[in-house]
Coordinates of C-alpha atoms and ligand atoms in Angstrom, one line a residue:
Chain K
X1 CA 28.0 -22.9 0.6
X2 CA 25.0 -21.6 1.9
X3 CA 24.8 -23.1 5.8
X4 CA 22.7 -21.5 8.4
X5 CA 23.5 -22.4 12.3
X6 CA 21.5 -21.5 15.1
X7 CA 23.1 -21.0 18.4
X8 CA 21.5 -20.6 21.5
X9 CA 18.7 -18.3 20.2
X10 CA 15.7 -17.1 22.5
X11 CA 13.5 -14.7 21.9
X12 CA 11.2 -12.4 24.1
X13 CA 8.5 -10.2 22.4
X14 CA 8.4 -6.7 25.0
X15 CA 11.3 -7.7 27.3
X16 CA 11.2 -5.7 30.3
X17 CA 7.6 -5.5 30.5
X18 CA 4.8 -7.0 32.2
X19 CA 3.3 -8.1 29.0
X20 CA 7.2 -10.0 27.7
X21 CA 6.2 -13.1 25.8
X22 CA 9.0 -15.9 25.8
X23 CA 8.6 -16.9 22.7
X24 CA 11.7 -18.9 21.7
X25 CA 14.3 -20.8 24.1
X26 CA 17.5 -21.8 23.5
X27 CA 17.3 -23.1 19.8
X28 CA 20.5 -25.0 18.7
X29 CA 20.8 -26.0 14.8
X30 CA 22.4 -27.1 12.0
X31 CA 21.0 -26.6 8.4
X32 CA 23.8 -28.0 6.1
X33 CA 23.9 -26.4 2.9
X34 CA 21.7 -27.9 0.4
X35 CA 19.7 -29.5 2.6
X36 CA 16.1 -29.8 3.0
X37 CA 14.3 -28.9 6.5
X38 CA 11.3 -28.8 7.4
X39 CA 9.6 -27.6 10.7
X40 CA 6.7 -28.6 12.2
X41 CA 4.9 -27.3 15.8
X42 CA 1.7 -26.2 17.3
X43 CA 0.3 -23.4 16.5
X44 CA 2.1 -20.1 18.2
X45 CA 5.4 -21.8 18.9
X46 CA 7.4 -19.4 17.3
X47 CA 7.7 -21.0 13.6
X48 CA 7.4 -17.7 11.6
X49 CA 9.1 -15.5 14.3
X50 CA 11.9 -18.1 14.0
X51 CA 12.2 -18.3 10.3
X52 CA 12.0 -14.0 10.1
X53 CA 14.8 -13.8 12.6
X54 CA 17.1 -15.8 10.0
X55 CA 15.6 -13.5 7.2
X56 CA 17.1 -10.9 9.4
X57 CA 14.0 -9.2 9.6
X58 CA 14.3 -8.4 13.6
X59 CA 17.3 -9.1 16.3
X60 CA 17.0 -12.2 18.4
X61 CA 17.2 -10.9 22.0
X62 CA 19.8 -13.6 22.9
X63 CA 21.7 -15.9 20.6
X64 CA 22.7 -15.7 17.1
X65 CA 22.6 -17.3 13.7
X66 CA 25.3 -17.2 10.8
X67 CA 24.7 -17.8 7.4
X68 CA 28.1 -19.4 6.2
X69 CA 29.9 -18.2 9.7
X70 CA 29.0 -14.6 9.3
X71 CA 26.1 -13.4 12.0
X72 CA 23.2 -12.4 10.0
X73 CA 22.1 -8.9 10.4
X74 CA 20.0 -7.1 8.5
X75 CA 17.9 -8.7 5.3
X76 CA 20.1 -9.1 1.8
X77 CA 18.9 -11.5 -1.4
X78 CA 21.0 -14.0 0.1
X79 CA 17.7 -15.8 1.8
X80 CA 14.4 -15.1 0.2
X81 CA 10.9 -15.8 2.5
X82 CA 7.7 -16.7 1.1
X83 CA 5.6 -15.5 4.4
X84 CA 2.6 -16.9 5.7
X85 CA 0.3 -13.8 5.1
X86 CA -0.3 -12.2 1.3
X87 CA 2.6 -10.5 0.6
X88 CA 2.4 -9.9 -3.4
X89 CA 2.1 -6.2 -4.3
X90 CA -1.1 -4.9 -5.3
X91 CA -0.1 -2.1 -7.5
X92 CA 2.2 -4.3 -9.9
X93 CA 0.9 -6.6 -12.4
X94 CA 2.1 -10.7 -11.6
X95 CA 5.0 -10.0 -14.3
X96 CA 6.3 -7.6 -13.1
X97 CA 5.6 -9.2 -9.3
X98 CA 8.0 -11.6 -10.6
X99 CA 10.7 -9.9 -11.8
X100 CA 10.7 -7.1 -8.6
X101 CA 14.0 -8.8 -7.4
X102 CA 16.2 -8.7 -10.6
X103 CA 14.5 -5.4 -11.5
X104 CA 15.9 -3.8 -7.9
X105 CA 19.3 -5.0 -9.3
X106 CA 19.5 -3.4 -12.5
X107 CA 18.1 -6.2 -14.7
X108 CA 17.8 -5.3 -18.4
X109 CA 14.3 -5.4 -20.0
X110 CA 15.3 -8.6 -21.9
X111 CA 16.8 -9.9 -18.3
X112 CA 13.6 -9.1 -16.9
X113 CA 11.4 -10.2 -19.6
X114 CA 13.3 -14.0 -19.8
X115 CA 12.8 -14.2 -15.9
X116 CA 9.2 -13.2 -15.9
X117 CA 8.5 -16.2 -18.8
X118 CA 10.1 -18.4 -16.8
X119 CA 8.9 -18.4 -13.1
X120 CA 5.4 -17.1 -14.2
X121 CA 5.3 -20.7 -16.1
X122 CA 7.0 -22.8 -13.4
X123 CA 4.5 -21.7 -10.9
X124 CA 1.4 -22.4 -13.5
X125 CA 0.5 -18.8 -14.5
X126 CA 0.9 -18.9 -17.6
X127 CA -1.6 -16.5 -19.3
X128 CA -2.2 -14.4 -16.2
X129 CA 1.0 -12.2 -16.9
X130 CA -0.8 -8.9 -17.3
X131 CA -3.1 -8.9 -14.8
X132 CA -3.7 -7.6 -11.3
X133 CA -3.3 -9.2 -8.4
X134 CA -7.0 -8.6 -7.3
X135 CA -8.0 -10.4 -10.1
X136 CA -6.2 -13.6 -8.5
X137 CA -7.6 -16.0 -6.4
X138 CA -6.0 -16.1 -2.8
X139 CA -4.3 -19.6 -4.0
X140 CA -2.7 -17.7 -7.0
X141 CA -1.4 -15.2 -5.2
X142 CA 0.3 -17.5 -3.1
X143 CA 2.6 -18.6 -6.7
X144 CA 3.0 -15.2 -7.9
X145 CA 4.4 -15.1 -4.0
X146 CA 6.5 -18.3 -4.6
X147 CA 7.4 -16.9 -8.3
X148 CA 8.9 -14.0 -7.0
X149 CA 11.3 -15.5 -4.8
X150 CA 12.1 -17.9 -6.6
X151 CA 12.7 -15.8 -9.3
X152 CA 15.2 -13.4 -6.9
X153 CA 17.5 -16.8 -7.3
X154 CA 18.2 -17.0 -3.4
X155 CA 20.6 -19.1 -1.4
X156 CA 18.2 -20.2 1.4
X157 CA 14.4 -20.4 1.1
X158 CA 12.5 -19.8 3.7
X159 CA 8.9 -20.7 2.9
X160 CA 6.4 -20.3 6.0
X161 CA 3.4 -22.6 5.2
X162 CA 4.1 -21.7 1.6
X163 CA 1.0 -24.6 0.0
X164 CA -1.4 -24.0 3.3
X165 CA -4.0 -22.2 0.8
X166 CA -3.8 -24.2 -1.9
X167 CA -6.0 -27.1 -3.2
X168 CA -4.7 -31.1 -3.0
X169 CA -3.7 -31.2 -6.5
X170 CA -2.0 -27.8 -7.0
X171 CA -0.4 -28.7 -3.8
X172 CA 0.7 -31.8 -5.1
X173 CA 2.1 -30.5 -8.0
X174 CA 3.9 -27.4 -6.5
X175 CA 5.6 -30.0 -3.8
X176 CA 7.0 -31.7 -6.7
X177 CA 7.8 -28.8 -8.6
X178 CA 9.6 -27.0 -5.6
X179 CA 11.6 -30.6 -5.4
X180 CA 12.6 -30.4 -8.8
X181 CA 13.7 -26.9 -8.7
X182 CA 15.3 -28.0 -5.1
X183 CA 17.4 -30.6 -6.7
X184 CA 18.7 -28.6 -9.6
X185 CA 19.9 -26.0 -7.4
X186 CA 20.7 -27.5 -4.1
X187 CA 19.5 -24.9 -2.1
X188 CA 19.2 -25.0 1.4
X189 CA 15.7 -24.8 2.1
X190 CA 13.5 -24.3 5.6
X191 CA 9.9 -25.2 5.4
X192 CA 7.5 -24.3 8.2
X193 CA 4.1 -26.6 7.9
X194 CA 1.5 -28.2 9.5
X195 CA 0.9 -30.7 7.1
X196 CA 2.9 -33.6 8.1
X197 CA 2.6 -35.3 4.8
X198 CA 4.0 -32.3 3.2
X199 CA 7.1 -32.3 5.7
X200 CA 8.0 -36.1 5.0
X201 CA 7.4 -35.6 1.5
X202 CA 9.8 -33.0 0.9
X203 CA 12.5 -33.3 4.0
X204 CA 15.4 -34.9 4.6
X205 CA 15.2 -33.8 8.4
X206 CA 11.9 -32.7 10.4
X207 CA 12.3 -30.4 13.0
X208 CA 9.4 -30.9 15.9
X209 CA 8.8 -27.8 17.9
X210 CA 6.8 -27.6 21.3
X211 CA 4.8 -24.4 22.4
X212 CA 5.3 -21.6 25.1
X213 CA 8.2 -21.2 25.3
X214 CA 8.8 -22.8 21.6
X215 CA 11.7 -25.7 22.3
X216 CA 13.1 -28.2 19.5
X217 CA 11.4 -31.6 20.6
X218 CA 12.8 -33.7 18.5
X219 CA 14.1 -34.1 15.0
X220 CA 13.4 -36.9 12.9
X221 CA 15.8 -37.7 9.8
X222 CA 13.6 -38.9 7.0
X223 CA 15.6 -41.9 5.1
X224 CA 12.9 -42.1 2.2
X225 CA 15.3 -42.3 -1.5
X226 CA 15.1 -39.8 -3.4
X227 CA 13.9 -38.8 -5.9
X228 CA 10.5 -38.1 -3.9
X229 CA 7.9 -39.9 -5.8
X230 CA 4.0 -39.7 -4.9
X231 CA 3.9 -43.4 -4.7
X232 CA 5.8 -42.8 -1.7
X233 CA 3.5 -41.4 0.2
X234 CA 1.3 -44.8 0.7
X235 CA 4.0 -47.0 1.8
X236 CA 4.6 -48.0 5.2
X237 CA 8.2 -46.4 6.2
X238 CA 5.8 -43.1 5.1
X239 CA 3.7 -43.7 6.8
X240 CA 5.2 -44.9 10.2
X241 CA 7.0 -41.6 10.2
X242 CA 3.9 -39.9 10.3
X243 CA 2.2 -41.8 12.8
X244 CA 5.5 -40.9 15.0
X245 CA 5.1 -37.4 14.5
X246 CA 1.5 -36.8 14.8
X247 CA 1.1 -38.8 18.6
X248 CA 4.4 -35.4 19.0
X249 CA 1.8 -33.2 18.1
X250 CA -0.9 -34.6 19.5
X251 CA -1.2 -33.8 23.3
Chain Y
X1 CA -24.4 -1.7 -13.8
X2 CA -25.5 0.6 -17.2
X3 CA -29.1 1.1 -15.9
X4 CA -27.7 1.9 -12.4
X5 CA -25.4 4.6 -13.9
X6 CA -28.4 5.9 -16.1
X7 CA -30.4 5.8 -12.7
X8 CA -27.4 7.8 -10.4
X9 CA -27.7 10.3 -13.8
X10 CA -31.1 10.6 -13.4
X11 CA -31.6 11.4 -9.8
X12 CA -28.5 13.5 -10.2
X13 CA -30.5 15.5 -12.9
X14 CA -33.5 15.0 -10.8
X15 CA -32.5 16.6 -7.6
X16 CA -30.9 19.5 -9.7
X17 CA -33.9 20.3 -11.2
X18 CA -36.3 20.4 -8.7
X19 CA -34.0 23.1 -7.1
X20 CA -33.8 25.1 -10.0
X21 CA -38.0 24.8 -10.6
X22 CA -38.7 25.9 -6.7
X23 CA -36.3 28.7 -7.4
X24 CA -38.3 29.7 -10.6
X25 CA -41.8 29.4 -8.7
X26 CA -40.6 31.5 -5.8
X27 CA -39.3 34.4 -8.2
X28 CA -42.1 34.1 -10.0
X29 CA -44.4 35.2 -7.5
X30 CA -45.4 38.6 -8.0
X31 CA -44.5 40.0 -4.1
X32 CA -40.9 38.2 -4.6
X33 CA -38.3 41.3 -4.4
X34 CA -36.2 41.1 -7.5
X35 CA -33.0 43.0 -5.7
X36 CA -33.2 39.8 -3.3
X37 CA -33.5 36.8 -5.0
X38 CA -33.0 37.8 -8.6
X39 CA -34.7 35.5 -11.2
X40 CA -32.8 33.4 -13.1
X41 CA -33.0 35.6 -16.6
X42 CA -31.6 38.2 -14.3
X43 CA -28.7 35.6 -13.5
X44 CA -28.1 34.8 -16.8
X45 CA -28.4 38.2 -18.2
X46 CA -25.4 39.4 -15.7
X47 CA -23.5 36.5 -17.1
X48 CA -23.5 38.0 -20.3
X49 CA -22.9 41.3 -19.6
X50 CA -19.9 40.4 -17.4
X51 CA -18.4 38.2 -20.4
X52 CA -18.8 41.3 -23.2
X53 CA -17.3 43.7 -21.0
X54 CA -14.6 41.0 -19.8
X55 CA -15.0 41.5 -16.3
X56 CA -15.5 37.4 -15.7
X57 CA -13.1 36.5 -17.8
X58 CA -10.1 38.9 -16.6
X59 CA -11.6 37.2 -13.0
X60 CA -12.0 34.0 -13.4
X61 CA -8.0 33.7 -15.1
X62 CA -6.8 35.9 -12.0
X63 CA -8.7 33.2 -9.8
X64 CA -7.8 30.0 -11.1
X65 CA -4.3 31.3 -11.6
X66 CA -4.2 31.9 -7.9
X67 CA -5.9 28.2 -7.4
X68 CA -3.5 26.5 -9.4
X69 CA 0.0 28.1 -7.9
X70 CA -1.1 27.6 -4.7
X71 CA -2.3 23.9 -4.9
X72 CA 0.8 23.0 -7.0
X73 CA 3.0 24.6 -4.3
X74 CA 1.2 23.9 -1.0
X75 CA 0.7 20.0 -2.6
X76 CA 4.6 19.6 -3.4
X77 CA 5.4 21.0 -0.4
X78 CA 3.1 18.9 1.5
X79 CA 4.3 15.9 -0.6
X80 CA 7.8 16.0 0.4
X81 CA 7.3 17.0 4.2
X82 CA 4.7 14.6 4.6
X83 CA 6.9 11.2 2.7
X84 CA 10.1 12.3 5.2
X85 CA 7.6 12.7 8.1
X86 CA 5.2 9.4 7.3
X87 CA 8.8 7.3 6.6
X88 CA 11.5 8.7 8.7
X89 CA 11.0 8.2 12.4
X90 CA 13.7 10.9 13.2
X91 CA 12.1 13.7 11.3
X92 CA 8.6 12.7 12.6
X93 CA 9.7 13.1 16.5
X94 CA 11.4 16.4 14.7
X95 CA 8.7 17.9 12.7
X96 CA 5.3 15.8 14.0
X97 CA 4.4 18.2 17.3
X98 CA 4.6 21.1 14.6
X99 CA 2.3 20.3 12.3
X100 CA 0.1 18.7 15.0
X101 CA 0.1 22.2 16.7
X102 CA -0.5 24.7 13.6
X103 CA -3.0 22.0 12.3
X104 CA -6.0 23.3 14.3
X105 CA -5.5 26.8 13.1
X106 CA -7.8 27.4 10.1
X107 CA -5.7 29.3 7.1
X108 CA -8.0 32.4 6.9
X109 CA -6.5 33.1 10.7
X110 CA -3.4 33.9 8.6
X111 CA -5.1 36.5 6.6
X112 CA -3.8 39.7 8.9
X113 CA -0.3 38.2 9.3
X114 CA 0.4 37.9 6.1
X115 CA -0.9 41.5 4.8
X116 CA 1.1 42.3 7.7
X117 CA 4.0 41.0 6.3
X118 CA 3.7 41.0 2.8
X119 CA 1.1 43.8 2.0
X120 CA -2.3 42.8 -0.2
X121 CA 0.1 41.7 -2.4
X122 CA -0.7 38.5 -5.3
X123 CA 2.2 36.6 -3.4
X124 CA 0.0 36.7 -0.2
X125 CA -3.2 35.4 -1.9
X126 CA -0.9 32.7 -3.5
X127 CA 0.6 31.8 0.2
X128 CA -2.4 31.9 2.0
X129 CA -4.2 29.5 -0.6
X130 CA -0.6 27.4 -0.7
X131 CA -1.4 27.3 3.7
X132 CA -4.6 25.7 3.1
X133 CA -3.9 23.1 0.7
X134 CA -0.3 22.3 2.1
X135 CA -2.1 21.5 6.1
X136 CA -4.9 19.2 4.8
X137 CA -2.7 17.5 2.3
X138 CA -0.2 16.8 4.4
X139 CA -1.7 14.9 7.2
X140 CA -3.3 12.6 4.4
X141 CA 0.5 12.1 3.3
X142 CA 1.5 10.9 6.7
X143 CA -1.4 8.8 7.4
X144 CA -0.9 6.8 3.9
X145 CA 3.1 6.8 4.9
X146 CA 2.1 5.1 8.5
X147 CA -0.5 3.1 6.8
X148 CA 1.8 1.0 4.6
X149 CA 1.6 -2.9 5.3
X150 CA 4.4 -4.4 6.9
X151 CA 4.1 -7.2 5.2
X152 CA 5.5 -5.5 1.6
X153 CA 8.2 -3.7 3.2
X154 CA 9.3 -7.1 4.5
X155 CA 9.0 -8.6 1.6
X156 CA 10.5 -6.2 0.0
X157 CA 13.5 -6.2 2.2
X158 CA 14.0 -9.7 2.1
X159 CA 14.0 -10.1 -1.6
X160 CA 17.0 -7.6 -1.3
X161 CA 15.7 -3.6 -1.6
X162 CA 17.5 -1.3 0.2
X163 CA 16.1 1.5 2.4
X164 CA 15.4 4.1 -0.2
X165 CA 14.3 1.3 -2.8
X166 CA 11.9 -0.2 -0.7
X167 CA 10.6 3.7 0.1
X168 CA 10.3 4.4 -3.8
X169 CA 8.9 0.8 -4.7
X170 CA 6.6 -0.1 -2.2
X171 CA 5.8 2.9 0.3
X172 CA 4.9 5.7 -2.2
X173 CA 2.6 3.2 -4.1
X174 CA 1.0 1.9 -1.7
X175 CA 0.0 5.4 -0.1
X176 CA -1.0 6.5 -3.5
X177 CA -4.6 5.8 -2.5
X178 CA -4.3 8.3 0.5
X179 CA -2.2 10.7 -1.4
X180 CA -4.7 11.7 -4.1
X181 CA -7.3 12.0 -1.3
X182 CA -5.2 14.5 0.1
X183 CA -4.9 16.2 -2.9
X184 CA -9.0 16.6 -3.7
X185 CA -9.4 17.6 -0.3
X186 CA -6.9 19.8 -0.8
X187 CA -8.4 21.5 -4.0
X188 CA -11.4 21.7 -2.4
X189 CA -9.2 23.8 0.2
X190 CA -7.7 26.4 -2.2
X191 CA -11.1 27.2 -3.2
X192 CA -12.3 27.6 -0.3
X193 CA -9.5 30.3 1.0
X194 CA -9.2 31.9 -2.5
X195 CA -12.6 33.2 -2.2
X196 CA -12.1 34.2 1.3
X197 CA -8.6 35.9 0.6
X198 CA -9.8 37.7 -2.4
X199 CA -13.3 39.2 -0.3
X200 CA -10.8 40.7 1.8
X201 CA -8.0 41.8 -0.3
X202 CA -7.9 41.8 -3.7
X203 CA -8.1 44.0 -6.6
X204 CA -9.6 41.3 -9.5
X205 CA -10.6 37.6 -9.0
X206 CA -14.1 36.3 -8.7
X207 CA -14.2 37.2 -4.5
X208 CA -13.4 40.6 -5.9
X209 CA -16.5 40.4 -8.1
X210 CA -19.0 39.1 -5.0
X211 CA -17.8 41.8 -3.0
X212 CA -18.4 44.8 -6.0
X213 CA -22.2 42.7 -6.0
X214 CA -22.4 43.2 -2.6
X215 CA -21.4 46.8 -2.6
X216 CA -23.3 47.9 -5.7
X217 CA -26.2 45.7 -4.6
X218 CA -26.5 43.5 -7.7
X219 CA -27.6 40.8 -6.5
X220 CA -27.6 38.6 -10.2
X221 CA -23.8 38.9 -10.1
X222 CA -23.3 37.6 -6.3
X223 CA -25.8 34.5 -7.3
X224 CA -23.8 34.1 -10.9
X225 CA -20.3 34.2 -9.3
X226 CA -21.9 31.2 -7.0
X227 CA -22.7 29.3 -9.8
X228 CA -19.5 30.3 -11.6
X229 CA -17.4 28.8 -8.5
X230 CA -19.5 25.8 -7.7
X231 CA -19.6 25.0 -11.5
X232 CA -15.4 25.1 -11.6
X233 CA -14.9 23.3 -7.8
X234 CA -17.0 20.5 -9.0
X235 CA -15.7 20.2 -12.6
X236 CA -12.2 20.2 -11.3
X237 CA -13.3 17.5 -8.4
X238 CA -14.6 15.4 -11.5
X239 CA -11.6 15.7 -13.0
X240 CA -9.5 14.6 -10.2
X241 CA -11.9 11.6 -9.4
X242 CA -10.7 10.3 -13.7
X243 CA -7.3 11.0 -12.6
X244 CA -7.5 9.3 -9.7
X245 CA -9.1 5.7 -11.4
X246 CA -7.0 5.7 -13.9
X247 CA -3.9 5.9 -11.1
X248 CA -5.8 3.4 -9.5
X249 CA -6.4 0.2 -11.5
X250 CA -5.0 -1.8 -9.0
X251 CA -7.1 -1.3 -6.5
X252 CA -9.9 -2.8 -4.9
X253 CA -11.5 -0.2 -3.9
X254 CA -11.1 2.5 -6.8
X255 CA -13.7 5.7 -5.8
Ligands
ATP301 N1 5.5 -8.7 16.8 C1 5.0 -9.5 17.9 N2 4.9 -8.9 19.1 C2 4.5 -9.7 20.2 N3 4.2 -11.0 20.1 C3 4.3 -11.6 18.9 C4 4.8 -10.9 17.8 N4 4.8 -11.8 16.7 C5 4.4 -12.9 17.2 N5 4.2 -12.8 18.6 C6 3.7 -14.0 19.4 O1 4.7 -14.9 19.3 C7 4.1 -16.2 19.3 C8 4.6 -17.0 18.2 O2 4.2 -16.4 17.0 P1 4.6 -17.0 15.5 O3 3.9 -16.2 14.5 O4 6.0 -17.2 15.4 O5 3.8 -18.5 15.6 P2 3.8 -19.6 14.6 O6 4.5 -20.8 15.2 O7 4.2 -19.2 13.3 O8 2.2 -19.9 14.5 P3 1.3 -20.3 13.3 O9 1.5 -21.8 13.1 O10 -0.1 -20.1 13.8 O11 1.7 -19.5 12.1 C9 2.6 -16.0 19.3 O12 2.1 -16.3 20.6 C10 2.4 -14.6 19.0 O13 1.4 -14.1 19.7
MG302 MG1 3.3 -18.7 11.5

């Protein structure tokens, strides 16, 4: 069961010198396995340098985390990121973009092949298999991005503002696709955003971070049944949540 | 995008030309001093009598023979050295001061040293030439090494590639671009010192020929084995350039 837990992390960027940057202080939680959380902050509060941490892409400078009680160290395929910048490989076609994961384990050409239909349809590519990545829009890049970890079959997502360059409607639709995959799979997934809407659409907790030095300010469970539908979004409960959480973000 | 390649073609030709036709006017002129600037039937004429009596051809096989052992060898070498330097930070604090020191030293200073060592021997030619190409390729190694985004080797890492994976997946394609630079410049290189190392010491090649122009005084020869050299450096520069597109497709930026 896939549970992360965060336990008295801080972080400070050049520690010992005159230019150290507190960036993260004392972060405590829970994210149950399976569960849905998203997190939401000013700009510069330490959202993506929390969410690398628990890829195990650097070493907190105080604290820890564990991924089913064992400290993470070090990156595995156990928690797959989708980061904030462009991270889809230039020199490989979307296909095979897609299928890097399996392929680094050994999949067989038919393996690979069956993954590639799959995710390069789930994240609306259809038809765009062969080509390059410079050929893609900065919005399709972003799925090939999303395609290729979900196509590594991870434990925990991280996605750091995963839909930020996308349009409303291919938004829309990859929320409700990513909540459809969500539920099939019960992963546990952490979502950094700035789009409140997003965050209440998809979460079943919202984690609200304050800047310099990035603290948890509060965390809002969001009661809304599931499944999510887009209804949703114009009724009241919705939209009290959100009113909460933006006069958080406001100031 | 065809009428701009017919217009690059054109000026190309254009600025060709109007060399060659000054060239012809000046040798034309009846004080011109044929032993100095030979006119161009001269030229041609030494071409041919070179290629029946196969002086140019037993030359020009010595030479790119030479050209070809040492860019293969001074490239690989450079290859390797450079992807353990560029990726592993141990062997760059090892190895990095070394080549940063010997880097400012231009290959012909090698020339005595290695007739020192090895006598005016083929294997010298070959080492010096392998010196030039390995010093300027290798730096271009490194830099693509250090220039690889961070972003793909996290994203690499995170979607579960280990150290040497991530190195064969993501590093050496994404310094291809600076590799193959390193490479023409490098070719450019070996021609460079091959024509240098054979003036000096060398029994055949085409620096053997300009220096037996120089000594005899036949000037047609020294201007065709110009023409000869500059013809094979560019063709082989072309030729690079196709290799180097088609390696390329994915890039943005693909000249
Ligand atoms: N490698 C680094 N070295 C030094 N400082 C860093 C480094 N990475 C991030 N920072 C600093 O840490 C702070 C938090 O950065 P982070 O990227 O985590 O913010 P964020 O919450 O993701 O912001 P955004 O919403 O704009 O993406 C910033 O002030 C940034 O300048
Ligand atoms: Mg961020």
């Amino acid at each position: 069961m896939p549970e992360i837990k965060v336990n008295h992390l801080s972080h400070t960027f050049g520690k010992n010198t005159p230019a150290a940057l507190t960036v993260l202080d004392d972060i405590n939680l829970t994210f149950p396995s399976g569960s849905f959380t998203s997190i939401v902050g000013t700009s510069g509060c330490g959202k993506s340098t929390l969410l690398k941490m628990m890829a195990g892409l650097f070493v907190p400078s105080d604290g820890e985390m564990t991924l089913d009680g064992d400290v993470i160290n070090g990156t595995d395929n156990r928690r797959g990121m989708v980061f904030q910048q462009d991270a889809v490989f230039p020199w490989m076609t979307v296909a095979k973009n897609v299928s890097y994961g399996p392929r680094l384990r050994g999949a067989s050409r038919a393996e690979q092949a069956e993954i590639e239909a799959k995710w390069v349809e789930m994240v609306g590519l259809k038809g765009f298999e062969d080509r390059w990545p410079r050929e893609l829009s900065g919005g399709m890049r972003k799925r090939v991005d999303i395609g290729r970890v979900y196509a590594n079959n991870p434990d925990v997502l991280l996605m750091d503002e995963p839909f930020g360059a996308l349009d409303a409607q291919t938004k829309e639709r990859m929320q409700s696709d990513l909540l459809k995959t969500w539920n099939q799979t019960k992963k546990t997934v952490i979502f950094v955003t700035h789009d409140l809407e997003e965050a209440i659409f998809l979460s079943d907790r919202i984690i609200v971070m304050s800047a310099r030095p990035g603290r948890i300010r509060h965390i809002e469970e969001v009661s809304l049944p599931r499944p999510r539908e887009d209804a949703m979004r114009l009724e009241s409960e919705f939209l009290d949540i959100k009113r909460k959480l933006w006069g958080m973000l406001e100031h | 995008m065809k009428n701009l390649l017919r217009g690059r073609l054109f000026l190309g030709a254009l600025s060709i030309t109007t060399v060659l036709v000054i060239y012809v006017v000046v040798t034309n002129q009846p004080d011109n001093n044929p032993s100095l600037l030979p006119p161009i039937s001269l030229i041609i004429g030494s071409f041919f009598t070179n290629l029946e009596a196969g002086t140019l051809l037993d030359a020009l096989s010595a030479s790119l023979f030479r050209i070809f052992l040492g860019f293969l060898c001074g490239t690989t070498a450079a290859l390797v050295i450079g992807c353990l330097v560029g990726w592993y930070e141990t062997v760059e604090y090892l190895v990095d001061p070394l080549i940063e020191a010997v880097r400012p030293i231009p290959p012909l200073a090698y020339i005595p040293i290695v007739i020192i060592w090895f006598g005016i021997e083929e294997f010298s030619r070959v080492l010096l030439i392998s010196i030039a190409c390995f010093m300027v390729c290798v730096v271009n190694v490194i830099a693509g090494m250090k220039n690889v985004p961070k972003v793909y080797v996290d994203a690499a890492a995170t979607l579960g590639a280990s150290r040497i994976q991530i190195f064969r997946t993501v590093a050496i394609p994404a310094a291809t671009p600076f590799i193959i630079t390193g490479y023409r410049i490098a070719l450019a290189a070996a021609w460079t010192t091959l024509v240098a190392a054979e003036l000096i010491a060398a029994p055949n090649g085409l620096g053997y020929l300009l220096q037996e122009g120089r000594r005899y005084f036949l000037t047609d020869q020294v201007m065709m084995i110009i023409v000869i050299i500059g013809v094979c450096a560019f063709s082989m520069d072309r030729a690079f350039r196709a290799i180097q597109k088609r390696l390329m497709v994915w890039s943005e930026a693909r000249e």
